[in-house]
Tab-separated table of C-alpha atoms in Angstrom:
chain	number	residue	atom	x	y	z
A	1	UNK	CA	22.687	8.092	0.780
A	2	UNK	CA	20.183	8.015	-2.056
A	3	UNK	CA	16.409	6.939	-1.548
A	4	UNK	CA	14.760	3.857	-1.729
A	5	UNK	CA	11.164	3.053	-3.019
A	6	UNK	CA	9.009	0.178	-1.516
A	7	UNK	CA	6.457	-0.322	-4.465
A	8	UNK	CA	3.310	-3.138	-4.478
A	9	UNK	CA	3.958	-5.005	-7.326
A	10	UNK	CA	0.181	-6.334	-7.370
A	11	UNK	CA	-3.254	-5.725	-6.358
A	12	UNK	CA	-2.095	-4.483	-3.170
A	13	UNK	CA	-1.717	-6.075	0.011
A	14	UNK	CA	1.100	-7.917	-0.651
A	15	UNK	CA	3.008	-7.100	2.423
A	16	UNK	CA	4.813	-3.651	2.213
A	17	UNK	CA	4.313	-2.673	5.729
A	18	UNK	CA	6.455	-6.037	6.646
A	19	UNK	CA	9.048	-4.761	4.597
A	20	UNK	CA	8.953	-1.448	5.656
A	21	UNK	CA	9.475	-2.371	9.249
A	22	UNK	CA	12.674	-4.103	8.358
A	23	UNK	CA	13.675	-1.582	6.305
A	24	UNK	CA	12.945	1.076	8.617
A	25	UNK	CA	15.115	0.029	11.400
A	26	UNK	CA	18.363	1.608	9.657
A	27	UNK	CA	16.704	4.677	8.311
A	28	UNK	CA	16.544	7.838	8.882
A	29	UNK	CA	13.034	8.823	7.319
A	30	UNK	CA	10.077	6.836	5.847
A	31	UNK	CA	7.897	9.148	3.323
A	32	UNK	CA	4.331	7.944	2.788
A	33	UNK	CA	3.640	9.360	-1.226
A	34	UNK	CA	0.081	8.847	-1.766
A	35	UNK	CA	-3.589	7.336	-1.146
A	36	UNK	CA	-5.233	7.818	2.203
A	37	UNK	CA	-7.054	6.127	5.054
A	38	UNK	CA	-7.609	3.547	1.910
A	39	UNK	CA	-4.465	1.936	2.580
A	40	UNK	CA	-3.926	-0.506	5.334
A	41	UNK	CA	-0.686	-2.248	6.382
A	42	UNK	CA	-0.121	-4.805	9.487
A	43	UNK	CA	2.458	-4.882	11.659
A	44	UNK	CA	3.042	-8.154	13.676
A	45	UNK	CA	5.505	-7.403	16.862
A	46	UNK	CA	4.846	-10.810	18.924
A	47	UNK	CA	1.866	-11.321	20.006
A	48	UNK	CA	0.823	-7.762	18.950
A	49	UNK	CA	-1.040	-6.828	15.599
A	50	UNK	CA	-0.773	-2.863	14.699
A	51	UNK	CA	-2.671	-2.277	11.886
A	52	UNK	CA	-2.113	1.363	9.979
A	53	UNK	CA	-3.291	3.166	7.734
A	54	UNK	CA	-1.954	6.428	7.078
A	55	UNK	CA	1.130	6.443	9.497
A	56	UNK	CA	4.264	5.024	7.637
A	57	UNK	CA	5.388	1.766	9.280
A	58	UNK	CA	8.716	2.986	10.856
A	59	UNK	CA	6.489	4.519	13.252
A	60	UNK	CA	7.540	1.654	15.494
A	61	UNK	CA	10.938	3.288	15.739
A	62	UNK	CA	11.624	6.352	17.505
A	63	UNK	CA	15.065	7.156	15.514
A	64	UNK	CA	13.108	7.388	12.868
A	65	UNK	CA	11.257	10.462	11.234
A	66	UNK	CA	7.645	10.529	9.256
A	67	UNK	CA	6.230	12.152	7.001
A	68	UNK	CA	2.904	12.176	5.498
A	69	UNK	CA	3.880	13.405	1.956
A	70	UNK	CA	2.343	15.914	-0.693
A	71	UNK	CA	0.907	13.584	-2.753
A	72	UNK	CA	-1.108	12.041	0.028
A	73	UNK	CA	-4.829	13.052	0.696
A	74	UNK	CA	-5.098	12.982	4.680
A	75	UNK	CA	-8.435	12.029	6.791
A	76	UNK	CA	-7.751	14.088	9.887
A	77	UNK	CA	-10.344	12.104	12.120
A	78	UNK	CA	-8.986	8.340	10.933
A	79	UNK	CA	-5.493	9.894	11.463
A	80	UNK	CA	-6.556	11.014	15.484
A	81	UNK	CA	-7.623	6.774	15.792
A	82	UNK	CA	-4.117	5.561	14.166
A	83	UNK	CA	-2.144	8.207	17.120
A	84	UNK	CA	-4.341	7.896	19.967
A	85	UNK	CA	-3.797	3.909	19.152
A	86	UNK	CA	-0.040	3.967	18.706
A	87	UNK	CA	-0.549	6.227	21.743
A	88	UNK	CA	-1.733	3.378	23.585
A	89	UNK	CA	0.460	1.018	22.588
A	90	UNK	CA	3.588	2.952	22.628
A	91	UNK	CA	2.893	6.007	24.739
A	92	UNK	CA	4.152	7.978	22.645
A	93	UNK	CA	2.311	11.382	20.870
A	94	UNK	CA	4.960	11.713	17.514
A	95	UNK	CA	3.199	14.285	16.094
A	96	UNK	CA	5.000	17.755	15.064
A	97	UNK	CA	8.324	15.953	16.850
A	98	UNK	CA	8.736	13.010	14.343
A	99	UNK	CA	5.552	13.265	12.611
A	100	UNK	CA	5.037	15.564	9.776
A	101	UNK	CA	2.167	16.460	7.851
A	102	UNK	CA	3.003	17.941	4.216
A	103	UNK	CA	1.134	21.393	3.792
A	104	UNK	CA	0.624	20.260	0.257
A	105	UNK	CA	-1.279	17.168	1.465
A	106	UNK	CA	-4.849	17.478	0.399
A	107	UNK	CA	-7.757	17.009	3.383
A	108	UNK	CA	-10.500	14.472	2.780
A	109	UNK	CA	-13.883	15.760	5.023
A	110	UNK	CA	-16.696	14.095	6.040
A	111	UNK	CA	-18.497	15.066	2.487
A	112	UNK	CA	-16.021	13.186	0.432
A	113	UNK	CA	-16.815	9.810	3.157
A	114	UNK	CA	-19.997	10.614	2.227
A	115	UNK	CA	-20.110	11.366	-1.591
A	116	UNK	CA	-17.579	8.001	-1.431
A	117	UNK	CA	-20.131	5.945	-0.045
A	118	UNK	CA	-22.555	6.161	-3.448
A	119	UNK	CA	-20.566	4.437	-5.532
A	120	UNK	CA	-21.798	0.790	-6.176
A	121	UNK	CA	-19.589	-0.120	-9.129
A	122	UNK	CA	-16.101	-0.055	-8.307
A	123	UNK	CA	-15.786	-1.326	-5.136
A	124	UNK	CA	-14.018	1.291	-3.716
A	125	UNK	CA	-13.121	1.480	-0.159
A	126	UNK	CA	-15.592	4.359	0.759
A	127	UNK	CA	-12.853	6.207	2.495
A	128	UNK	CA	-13.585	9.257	0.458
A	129	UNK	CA	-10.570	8.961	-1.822
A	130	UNK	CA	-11.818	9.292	-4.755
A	131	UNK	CA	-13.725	12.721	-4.148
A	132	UNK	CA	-11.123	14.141	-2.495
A	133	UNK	CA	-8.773	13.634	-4.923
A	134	UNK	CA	-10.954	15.025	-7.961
A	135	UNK	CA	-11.407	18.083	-5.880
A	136	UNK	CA	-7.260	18.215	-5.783
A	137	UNK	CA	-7.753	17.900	-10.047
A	138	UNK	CA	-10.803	20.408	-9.954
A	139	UNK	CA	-8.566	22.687	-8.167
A	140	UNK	CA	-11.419	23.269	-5.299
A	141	UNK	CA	-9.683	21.087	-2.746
A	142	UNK	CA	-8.147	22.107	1.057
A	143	UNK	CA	-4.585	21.671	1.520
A	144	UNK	CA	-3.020	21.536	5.271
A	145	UNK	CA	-1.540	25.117	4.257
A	146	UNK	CA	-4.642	26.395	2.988
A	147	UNK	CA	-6.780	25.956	6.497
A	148	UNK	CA	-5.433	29.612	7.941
A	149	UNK	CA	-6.739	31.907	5.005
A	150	UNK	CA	-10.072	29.697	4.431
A	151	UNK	CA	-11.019	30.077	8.286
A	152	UNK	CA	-10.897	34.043	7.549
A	153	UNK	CA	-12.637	33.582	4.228
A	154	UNK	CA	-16.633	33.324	5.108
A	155	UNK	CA	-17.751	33.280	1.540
A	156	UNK	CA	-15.279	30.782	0.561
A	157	UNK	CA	-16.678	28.496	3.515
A	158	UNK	CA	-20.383	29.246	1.710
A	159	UNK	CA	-19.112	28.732	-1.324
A	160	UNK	CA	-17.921	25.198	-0.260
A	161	UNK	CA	-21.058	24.512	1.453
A	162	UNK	CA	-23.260	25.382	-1.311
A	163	UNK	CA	-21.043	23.423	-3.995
A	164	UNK	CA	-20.866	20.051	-1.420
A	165	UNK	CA	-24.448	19.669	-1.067
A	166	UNK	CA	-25.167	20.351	-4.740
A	167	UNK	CA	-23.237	17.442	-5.744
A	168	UNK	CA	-24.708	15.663	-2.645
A	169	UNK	CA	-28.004	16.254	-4.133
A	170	UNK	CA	-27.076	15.522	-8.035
A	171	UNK	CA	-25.655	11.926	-6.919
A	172	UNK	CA	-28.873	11.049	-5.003
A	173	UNK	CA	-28.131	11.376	-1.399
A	174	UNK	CA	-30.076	12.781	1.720
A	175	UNK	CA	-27.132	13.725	3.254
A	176	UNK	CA	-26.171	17.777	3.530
A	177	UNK	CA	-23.287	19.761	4.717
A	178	UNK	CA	-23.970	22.789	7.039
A	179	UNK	CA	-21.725	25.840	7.485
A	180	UNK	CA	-21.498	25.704	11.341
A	181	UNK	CA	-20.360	21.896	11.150
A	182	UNK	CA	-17.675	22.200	8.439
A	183	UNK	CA	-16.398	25.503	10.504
A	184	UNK	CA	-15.871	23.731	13.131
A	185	UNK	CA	-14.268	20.577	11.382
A	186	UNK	CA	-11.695	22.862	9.596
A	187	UNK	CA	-10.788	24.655	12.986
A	188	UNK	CA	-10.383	21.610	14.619
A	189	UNK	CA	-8.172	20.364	12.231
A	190	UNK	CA	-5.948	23.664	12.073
A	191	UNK	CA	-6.029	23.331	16.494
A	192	UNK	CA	-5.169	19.848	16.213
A	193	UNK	CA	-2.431	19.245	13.421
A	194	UNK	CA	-1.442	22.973	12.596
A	195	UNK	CA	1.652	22.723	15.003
A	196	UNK	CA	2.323	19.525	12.607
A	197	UNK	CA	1.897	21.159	9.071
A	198	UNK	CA	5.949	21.402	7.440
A	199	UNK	CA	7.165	22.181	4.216
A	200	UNK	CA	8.342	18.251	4.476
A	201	UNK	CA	9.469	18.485	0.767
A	202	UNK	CA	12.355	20.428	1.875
A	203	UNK	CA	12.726	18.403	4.588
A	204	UNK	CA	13.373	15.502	2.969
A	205	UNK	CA	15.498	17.036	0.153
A	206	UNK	CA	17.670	18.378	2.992
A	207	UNK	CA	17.911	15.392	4.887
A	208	UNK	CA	19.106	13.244	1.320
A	209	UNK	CA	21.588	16.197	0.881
A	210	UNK	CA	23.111	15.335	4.117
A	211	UNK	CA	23.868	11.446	3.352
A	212	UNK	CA	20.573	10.166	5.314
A	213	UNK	CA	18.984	7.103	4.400
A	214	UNK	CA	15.007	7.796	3.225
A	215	UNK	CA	12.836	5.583	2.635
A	216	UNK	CA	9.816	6.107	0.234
A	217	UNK	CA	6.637	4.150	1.067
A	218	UNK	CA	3.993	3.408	-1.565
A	219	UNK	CA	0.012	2.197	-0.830
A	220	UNK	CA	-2.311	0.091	-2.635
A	221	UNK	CA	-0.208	-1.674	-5.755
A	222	UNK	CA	0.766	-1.134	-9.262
A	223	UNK	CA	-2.234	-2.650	-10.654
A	224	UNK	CA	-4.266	-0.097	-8.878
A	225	UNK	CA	-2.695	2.542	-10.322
A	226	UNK	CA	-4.708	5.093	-12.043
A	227	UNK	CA	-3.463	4.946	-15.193
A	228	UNK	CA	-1.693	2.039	-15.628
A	229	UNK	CA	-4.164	-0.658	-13.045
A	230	UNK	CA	-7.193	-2.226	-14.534
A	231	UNK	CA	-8.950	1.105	-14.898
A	232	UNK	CA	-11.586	1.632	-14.352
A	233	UNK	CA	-10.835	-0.808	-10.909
A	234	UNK	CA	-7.922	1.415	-9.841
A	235	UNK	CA	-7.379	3.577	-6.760
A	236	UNK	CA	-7.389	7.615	-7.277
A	237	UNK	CA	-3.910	8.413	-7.513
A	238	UNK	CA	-0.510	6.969	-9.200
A	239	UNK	CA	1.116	4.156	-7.398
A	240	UNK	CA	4.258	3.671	-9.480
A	241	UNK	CA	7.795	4.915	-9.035
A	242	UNK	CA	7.534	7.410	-11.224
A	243	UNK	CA	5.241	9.384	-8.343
A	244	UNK	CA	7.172	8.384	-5.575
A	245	UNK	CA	9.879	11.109	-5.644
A	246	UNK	CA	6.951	13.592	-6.752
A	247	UNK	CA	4.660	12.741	-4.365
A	248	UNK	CA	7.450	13.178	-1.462
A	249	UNK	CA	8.741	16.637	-2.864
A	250	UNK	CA	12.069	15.460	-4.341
A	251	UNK	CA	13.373	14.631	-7.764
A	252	UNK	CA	13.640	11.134	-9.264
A	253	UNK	CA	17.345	11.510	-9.271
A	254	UNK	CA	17.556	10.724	-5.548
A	255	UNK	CA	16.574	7.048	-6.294
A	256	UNK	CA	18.564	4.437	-6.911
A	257	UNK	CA	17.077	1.105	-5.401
A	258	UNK	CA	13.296	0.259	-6.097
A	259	UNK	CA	12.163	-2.902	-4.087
A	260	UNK	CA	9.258	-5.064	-5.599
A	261	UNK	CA	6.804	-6.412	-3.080
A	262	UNK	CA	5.168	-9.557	-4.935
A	263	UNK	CA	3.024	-12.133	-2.666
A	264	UNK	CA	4.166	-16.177	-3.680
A	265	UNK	CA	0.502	-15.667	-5.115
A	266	UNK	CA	-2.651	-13.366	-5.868
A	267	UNK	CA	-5.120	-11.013	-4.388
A	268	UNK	CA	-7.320	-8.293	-4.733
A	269	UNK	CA	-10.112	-6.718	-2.683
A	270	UNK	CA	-13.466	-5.369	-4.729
A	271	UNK	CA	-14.621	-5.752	-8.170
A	272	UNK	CA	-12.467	-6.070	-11.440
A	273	UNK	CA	-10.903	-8.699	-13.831
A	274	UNK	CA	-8.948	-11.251	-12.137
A	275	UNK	CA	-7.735	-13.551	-14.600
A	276	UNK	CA	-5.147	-16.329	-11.836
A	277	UNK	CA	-8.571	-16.071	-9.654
A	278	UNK	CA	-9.396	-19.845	-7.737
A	279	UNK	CA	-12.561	-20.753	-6.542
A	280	UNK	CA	-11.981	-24.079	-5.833
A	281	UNK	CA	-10.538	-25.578	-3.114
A	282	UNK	CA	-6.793	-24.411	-3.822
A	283	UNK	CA	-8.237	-20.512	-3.279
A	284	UNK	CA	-10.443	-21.686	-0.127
A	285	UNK	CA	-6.629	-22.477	1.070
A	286	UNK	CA	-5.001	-19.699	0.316
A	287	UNK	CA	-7.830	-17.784	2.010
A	288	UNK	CA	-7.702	-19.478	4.897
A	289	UNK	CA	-3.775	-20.251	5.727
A	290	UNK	CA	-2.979	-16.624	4.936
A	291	UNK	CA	-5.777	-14.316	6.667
A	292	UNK	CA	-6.880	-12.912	3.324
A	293	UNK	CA	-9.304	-9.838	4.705
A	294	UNK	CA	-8.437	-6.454	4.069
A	295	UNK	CA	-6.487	-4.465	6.535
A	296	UNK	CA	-8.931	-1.199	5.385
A	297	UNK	CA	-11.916	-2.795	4.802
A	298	UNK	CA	-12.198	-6.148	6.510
A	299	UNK	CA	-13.124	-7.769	3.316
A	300	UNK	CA	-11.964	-11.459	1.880
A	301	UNK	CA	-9.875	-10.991	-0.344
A	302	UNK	CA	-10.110	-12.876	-3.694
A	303	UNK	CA	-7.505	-15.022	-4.014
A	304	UNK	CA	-5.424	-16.882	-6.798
A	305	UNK	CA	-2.086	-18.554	-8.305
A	306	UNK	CA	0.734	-16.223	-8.855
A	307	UNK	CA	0.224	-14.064	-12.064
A	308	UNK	CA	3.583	-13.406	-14.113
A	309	UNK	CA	1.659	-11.201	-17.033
A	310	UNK	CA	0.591	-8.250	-14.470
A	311	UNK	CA	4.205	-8.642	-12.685
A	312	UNK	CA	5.907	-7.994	-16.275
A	313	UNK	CA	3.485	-4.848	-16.640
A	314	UNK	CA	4.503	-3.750	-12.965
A	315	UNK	CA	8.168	-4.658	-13.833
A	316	UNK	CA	7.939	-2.553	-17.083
A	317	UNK	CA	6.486	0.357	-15.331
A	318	UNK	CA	8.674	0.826	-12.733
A	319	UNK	CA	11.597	-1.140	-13.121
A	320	UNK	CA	12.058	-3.002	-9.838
A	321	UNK	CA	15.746	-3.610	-9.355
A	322	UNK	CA	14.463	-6.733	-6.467
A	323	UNK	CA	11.732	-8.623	-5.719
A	324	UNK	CA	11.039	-9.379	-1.712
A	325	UNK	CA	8.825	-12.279	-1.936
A	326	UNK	CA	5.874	-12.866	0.960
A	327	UNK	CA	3.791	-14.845	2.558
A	328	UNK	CA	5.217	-18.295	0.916
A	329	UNK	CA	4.620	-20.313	3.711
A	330	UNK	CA	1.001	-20.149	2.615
A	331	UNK	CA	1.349	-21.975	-0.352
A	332	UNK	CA	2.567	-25.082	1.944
A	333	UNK	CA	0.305	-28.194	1.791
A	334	UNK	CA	-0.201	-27.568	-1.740
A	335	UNK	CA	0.596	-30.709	-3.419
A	336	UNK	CA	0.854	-28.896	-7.214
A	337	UNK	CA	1.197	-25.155	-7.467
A	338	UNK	CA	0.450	-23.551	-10.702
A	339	UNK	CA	2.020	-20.602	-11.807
A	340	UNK	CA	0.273	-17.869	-14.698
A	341	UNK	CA	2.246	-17.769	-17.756
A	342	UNK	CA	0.105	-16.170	-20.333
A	343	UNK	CA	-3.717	-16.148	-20.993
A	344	UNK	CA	-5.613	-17.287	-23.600
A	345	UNK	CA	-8.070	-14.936	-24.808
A	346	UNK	CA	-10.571	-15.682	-27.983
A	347	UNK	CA	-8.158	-18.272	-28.407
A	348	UNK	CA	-5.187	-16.195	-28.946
A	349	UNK	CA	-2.061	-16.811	-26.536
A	350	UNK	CA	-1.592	-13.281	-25.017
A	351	UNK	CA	1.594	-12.337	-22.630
A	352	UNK	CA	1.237	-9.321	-22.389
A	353	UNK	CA	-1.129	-6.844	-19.843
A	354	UNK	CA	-4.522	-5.648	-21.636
A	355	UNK	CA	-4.827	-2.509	-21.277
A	356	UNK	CA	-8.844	-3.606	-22.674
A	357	UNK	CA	-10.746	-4.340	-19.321
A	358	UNK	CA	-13.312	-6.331	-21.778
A	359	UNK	CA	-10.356	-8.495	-23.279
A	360	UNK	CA	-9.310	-9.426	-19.552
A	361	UNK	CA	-12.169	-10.228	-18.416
A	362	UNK	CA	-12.217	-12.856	-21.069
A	363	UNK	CA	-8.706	-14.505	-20.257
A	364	UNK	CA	-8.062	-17.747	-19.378
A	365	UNK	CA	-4.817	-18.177	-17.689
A	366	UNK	CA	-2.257	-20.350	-19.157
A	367	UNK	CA	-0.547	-22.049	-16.185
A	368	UNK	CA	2.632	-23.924	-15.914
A	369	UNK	CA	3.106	-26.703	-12.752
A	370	UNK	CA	5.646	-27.216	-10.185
A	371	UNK	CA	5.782	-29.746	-7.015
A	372	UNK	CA	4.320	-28.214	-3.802
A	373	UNK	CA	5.872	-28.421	-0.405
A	374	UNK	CA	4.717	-29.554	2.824
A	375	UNK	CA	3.123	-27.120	5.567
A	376	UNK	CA	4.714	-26.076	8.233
A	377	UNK	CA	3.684	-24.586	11.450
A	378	UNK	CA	4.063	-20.859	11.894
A	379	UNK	CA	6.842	-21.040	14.366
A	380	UNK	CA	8.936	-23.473	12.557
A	381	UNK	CA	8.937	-21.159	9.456
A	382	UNK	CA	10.054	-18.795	12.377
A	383	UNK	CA	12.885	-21.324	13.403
A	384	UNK	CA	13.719	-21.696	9.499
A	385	UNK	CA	14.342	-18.175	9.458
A	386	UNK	CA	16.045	-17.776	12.306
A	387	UNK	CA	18.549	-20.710	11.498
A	388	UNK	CA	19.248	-18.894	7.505
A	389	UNK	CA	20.132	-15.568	9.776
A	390	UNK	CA	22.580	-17.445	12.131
A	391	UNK	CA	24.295	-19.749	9.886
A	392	UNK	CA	24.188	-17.318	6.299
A	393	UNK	CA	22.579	-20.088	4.703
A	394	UNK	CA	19.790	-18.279	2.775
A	395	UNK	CA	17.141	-20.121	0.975
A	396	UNK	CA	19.244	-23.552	1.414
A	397	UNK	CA	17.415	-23.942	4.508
A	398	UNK	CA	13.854	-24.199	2.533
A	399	UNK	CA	12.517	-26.812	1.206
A	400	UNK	CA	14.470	-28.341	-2.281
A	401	UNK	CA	10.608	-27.656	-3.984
A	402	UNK	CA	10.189	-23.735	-2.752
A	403	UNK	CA	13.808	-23.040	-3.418
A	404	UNK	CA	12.833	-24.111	-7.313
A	405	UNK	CA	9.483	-21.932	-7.281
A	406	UNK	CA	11.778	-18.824	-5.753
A	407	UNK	CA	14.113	-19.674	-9.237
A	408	UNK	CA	11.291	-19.932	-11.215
A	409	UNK	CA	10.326	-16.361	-10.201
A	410	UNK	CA	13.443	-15.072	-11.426
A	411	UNK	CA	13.817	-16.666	-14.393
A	412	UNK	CA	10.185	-15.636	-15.496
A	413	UNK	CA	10.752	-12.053	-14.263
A	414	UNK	CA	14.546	-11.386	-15.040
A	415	UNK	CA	15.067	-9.827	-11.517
A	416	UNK	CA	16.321	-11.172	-8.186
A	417	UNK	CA	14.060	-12.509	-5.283
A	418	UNK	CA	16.406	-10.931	-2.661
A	419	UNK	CA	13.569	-11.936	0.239
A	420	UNK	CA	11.413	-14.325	1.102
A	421	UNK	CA	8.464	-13.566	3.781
A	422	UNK	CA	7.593	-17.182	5.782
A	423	UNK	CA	5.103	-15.978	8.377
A	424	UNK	CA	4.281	-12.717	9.905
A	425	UNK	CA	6.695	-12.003	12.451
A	426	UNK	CA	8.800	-9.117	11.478
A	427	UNK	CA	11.329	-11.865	12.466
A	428	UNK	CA	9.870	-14.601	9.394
A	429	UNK	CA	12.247	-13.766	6.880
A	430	UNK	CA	15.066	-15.311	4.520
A	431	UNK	CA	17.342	-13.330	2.572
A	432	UNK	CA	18.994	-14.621	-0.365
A	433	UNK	CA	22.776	-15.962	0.436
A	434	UNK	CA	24.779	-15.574	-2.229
């Protein structure tokens, strides 16, 4: 059975782990690709809220196997929270049985927090990202498989002590590094998540090779992708399709579905451009109704109408063969949604993505307007769902003025919405009945 990719289509945060979840109950594997302890995904099971952060979200089924892939860069001591939590919760210790830790994955230590932490332009997560994926570029990073011959290497442990506080000191920080303290760090990671450490690239290759259904699970969104997000307002690493099959340790050719995640409208977390952005009442709203604060970070998220021009860039880039729509029960009690067409910018009409961070941050959105729908409460969007899964009537059982702003979508994007999220019960969604 080939793979499938679960990409963010936006900012981020648009509700991958919910997919995931479903996703994950028929597979066989889920493969986290890249980022860190930056990402953050919520899980709602009930009354219960498991929030993650580098553990792929089919944790919360024991057929299924993990794997915290090569292109990831792995905070040991977040990662020991996430499993003694899931510990708690599910009593279960997953590690090095369904678990597995890539020994190309790339370690992020307390320096990188640290060195993280000085940055007051981005608006990065502090997580130590960043840092520890330039030292993967600058080819003076620690891999998983690298811990072994670097506890036997004293001068290489000097050399890394002396190098960490230099930078320390060039960026204006206090803070210093001592060679006693990062020995010990690096042998407790090696005691801790050594019996973990697999060559999980053949792992998964084998398991695709045997018919097995893998799933590949990106962070963040496509519009914090390195090179093709609002740079310099990106995450560290590449968030498109193109790096899903690399960062898991297979080739491309094992793909053959790519899944869109788009929210029914807009956020991002920290600074940057944000053309659809509403401060008026209408983002207030959408603030509100859908428990906009980071998973990561705990901050509000900035919030706006749904922005078609970024969703053609992520649709160019990685070629989403479906979109799985979320969290559309927020936009009910709207009276008049608004959806972003096109900007206008110097008073030029522009449709496609800048690339030019100074020519976005000039844009004003060019909006077309559909009727709104009424609210309703989170358990009848729960009944809803549950009555399109008994009687196959799909999107028929929304309202007539959502089932038009789901069409909309597709016209305006050329793809299908094949899902619609209505609250966040694993349980709160519609499929498309054809």
């Amino acid at each position: 059975m080939p793979a499938t990719v679960v990409l963010g289509a936006q900012w981020g945060d648009e509700g991958k782990g919910k997919l995931v979840d479903q996703l994950a109950s028929e597979a066989d594997w889920v493969v986290r690709f890249q980022g860190g302890s930056n990402a953050g995904h919520t899980i709602v099971i009930g009354e219960r809220k498991l929030a993650f952060h580098h553990l792929p979200s089919g944790i919360t089924y024991s057929h299924c196997n993990l794997v915290l892939g090569d292109g990831m860069v792995i905070d040991p001591w977040k990662l020991e929270q996430e499993l003694d939590s899931w510990f708690a919760f599910g009593g279960e210790r997953p590690e090095g049985e369904r678990l597995f830790i890539s020994e190309r994955a790339h370690i992020t230590l307390p320096y990188h927090r640290i060195l993280d932490g000085a940055d007051k332009d981005i608006g990065t997560t502090g997580r130590g990202i960043g840092p520890t994926y330039r030292d993967a570029i600058d080819r003076i990073g620690i891999r998983f498989v690298d811990l072994p011959s670097v506890l036997k290497d004293d001068a290489k442990i000097t050399s890394m002590v002396n190098r960490m506080n230099s930078q320390l000191t060039a960026a204006g920080l206090e803070s210093s590094i001592d060679k006693l303290t990062l020995t010990n760090d690096l042998e407790w990671i090696q005691n801790r998540f050594g019996a973990s450490v697999r060559p999980t690239g053949v792992m998964v290759d084998h398991s695709l090779k045997r018919g097995e259904f893998v799933l590949l699970e990106g962070a963040q969104g496509a519009l914090l992708d390195i090179s093709q997000g609002t740079y310099p307002y990106v995450t560290s690493s590449v968030t498109s399709r193109a790096n899903a099959t690399h960062g898991a340790g297979v080739h491309p050719g094992h793909v053959n579905r790519c899944i869109g995640v788009v929210k029914a409208y807009t956020t991002r977390v920290g600074h940057g451009p944000f053309p659809a952005e509403l401060a008026d009442d209408v983002g207030k709203h959408l603030g509100e109704v859908g428990h906009e604060f980071g998973t990561t970070t705990g901050r509000p998220r900035r919030c706006g109408w749904l922005d078609i021009v970024p969703l053609r860039h992520a649709m160019r880039v990685n070629g989403f063969d479906e979109i799985v729509l979320t969290k559309l029960d927020v936009l009910g009690g709207i009276e008049e949604v608004e959806i972003v067409i096109g900007y206008d910018i110097d008073g030029s009409q522009v449709h496609e993505f800048p690339a030019d961070i100074g020519l976005l941050e000039k844009a004003t959105p060019v909006t077309m307007k559909l009727p709104g729908f009424s609210p309703l409460s989170l358990d009848e969007w729960l009944k809803l769902s549950r009555e399109a899964r008994a009687t196959g009537q799909g999107y028929s059982v929304l309202p007539q003025e959502a089932q038009v702003y789901i069409e909309t979508i597709e016209k305006l994007l050329g793809v299908p919405v094949t899902s619609v999220g209505v609250g966040p019960d694993r349980e709160a969604s519609i499929e498309k009945f054809e």
